[in-house]
């Protein structure tokens, strides 16, 4: 760090050094969220399914370790599907996944567009 002396410069208005470990800790305490591009893709699918009469409600949860977009047929029911963003899995299976009501992972991957392609096909109930 350079000392420029006190000529014309306030000691209080100089730059503040923040230790890197404190900045990382502050960032890790923030919840995981969907960004604008991701929400645009998800809401495009959601709008199409609402227009088809299959979905009626949704909920977004921003948790410390993941973000979840839950889709409901009726508000009082369990979610039909959950679109999950889990950054810890980014380098492994992929950060995005679509989970069915039964807990089965329908699709997982690195790109949200490809994961959401699972809704392009007509999903059927198997008894």
Short mmCIF file of C-alpha atoms in Angstrom, two decimals:
data_model
loop_
_atom_site.label_atom_id
_atom_site.label_comp_id
_atom_site.label_asym_id
_atom_site.label_seq_id
_atom_site.Cartn_x
_atom_site.Cartn_y
_atom_site.Cartn_z
CA UNK A 1 0.00 0.00 0.00
CA UNK A 2 1.35 3.42 -0.89
CA UNK A 3 1.41 6.35 1.47
CA UNK A 4 0.66 9.53 -0.43
CA UNK A 5 1.03 11.74 2.61
CA UNK A 6 -1.63 13.98 4.02
CA UNK A 7 -1.36 16.73 1.43
CA UNK A 8 -4.85 17.19 -0.03
CA UNK A 9 -6.03 13.74 0.94
CA UNK A 10 -8.23 12.72 3.83
CA UNK A 11 -7.22 9.64 5.75
CA UNK A 12 -10.90 8.66 6.17
CA UNK A 13 -11.75 8.80 2.46
CA UNK A 14 -8.99 6.44 1.34
CA UNK A 15 -9.80 2.95 0.05
CA UNK A 16 -10.77 0.26 2.50
CA UNK A 17 -9.11 -3.12 2.30
CA UNK A 18 -11.43 -6.07 2.87
CA UNK A 19 -9.91 -9.49 3.58
CA UNK A 20 -10.84 -12.02 0.91
CA UNK A 21 -12.11 -14.61 3.40
CA UNK A 22 -14.63 -12.08 4.78
CA UNK A 23 -15.95 -11.34 1.28
CA UNK A 24 -16.32 -15.04 0.49
CA UNK A 25 -18.16 -15.62 3.76
CA UNK A 26 -20.54 -12.74 3.00
CA UNK A 27 -21.25 -14.12 -0.48
CA UNK A 28 -21.84 -17.64 0.79
CA UNK A 29 -24.47 -16.38 3.22
CA UNK A 30 -26.59 -15.06 0.33
CA UNK A 31 -29.36 -17.37 -0.91
CA UNK A 32 -29.12 -19.02 -4.34
CA UNK A 33 -31.45 -17.32 -6.84
CA UNK A 34 -32.57 -17.71 -10.43
CA UNK A 35 -31.27 -14.92 -12.66
CA UNK A 36 -33.43 -13.06 -15.18
CA UNK A 37 -32.51 -15.33 -18.12
CA UNK A 38 -33.32 -18.48 -16.15
CA UNK A 39 -36.64 -17.12 -14.91
CA UNK A 40 -37.54 -16.08 -18.45
CA UNK A 41 -37.03 -19.65 -19.70
CA UNK A 42 -38.93 -21.18 -16.78
CA UNK A 43 -41.86 -18.76 -17.02
CA UNK A 44 -42.12 -19.34 -20.77
CA UNK A 45 -42.70 -23.07 -20.10
CA UNK A 46 -45.00 -22.23 -17.19
CA UNK A 47 -47.14 -19.93 -19.38
CA UNK A 48 -47.47 -22.60 -22.03
CA UNK A 49 -48.59 -25.21 -19.50
CA UNK A 50 -51.06 -22.80 -17.87
CA UNK A 51 -52.55 -22.08 -21.28
CA UNK A 52 -52.91 -25.84 -21.80
CA UNK A 53 -54.76 -26.07 -18.46
CA UNK A 54 -52.22 -28.39 -16.83
CA UNK A 55 -50.63 -26.05 -14.28
CA UNK A 56 -52.30 -23.38 -12.16
CA UNK A 57 -49.89 -22.09 -9.54
CA UNK A 58 -46.19 -21.84 -8.73
CA UNK A 59 -43.85 -21.00 -5.86
CA UNK A 60 -40.23 -19.87 -5.85
CA UNK A 61 -37.96 -20.72 -2.93
CA UNK A 62 -34.50 -19.19 -2.58
CA UNK A 63 -32.65 -21.31 -0.06
CA UNK A 64 -29.08 -21.08 1.15
CA UNK A 65 -27.88 -24.01 -0.97
CA UNK A 66 -30.37 -24.08 -3.88
CA UNK A 67 -33.24 -22.32 -5.64
CA UNK A 68 -36.50 -24.17 -6.35
CA UNK A 69 -39.33 -23.32 -8.74
CA UNK A 70 -42.31 -25.51 -7.74
CA UNK A 71 -45.29 -26.07 -10.04
CA UNK A 72 -48.76 -26.95 -8.73
CA UNK A 73 -51.99 -28.15 -10.30
CA UNK A 74 -53.88 -26.75 -7.30
CA UNK A 75 -52.52 -24.57 -4.55
CA UNK A 76 -53.39 -27.00 -1.77
CA UNK A 77 -51.55 -29.96 -3.33
CA UNK A 78 -47.93 -31.03 -3.35
CA UNK A 79 -45.94 -29.72 -6.30
CA UNK A 80 -46.23 -31.66 -9.56
CA UNK A 81 -42.69 -30.72 -10.55
CA UNK A 82 -39.77 -28.82 -9.09
CA UNK A 83 -37.14 -27.09 -11.18
CA UNK A 84 -34.04 -26.99 -8.98
CA UNK A 85 -30.84 -24.97 -9.32
CA UNK A 86 -28.07 -26.38 -7.11
CA UNK A 87 -24.70 -24.65 -7.75
CA UNK A 88 -22.78 -27.29 -5.78
CA UNK A 89 -23.54 -29.84 -8.54
CA UNK A 90 -22.39 -27.57 -11.39
CA UNK A 91 -19.16 -29.45 -12.09
CA UNK A 92 -20.64 -32.90 -11.50
CA UNK A 93 -24.11 -33.75 -12.90
CA UNK A 94 -25.12 -30.16 -13.67
CA UNK A 95 -26.70 -27.41 -11.60
CA UNK A 96 -30.23 -27.82 -13.01
CA UNK A 97 -32.71 -30.63 -12.51
CA UNK A 98 -36.42 -31.34 -12.87
CA UNK A 99 -37.87 -33.42 -10.04
CA UNK A 100 -41.28 -35.13 -10.16
CA UNK A 101 -43.76 -35.24 -7.27
CA UNK A 102 -42.51 -38.72 -6.39
CA UNK A 103 -38.96 -37.41 -5.94
CA UNK A 104 -37.67 -39.00 -9.14
CA UNK A 105 -35.24 -36.83 -11.10
CA UNK A 106 -36.66 -36.61 -14.62
CA UNK A 107 -33.77 -34.69 -16.17
CA UNK A 108 -30.50 -33.21 -14.96
CA UNK A 109 -27.90 -31.16 -16.78
CA UNK A 110 -25.61 -28.19 -17.15
CA UNK A 111 -27.91 -26.15 -19.42
CA UNK A 112 -31.37 -25.08 -18.29
CA UNK A 113 -32.75 -25.14 -21.85
CA UNK A 114 -31.96 -28.83 -22.23
CA UNK A 115 -33.31 -29.69 -18.81
CA UNK A 116 -36.59 -27.88 -19.52
CA UNK A 117 -36.92 -29.86 -22.76
CA UNK A 118 -38.44 -32.62 -20.63
CA UNK A 119 -41.68 -30.59 -20.71
CA UNK A 120 -41.74 -30.52 -24.52
CA UNK A 121 -42.93 -34.11 -24.55
CA UNK A 122 -46.36 -34.99 -23.28
CA UNK A 123 -45.84 -36.48 -19.84
CA UNK A 124 -48.16 -39.42 -19.07
CA UNK A 125 -49.18 -40.90 -15.77
CA UNK A 126 -48.05 -44.52 -15.51
CA UNK A 127 -50.06 -46.65 -13.11
#
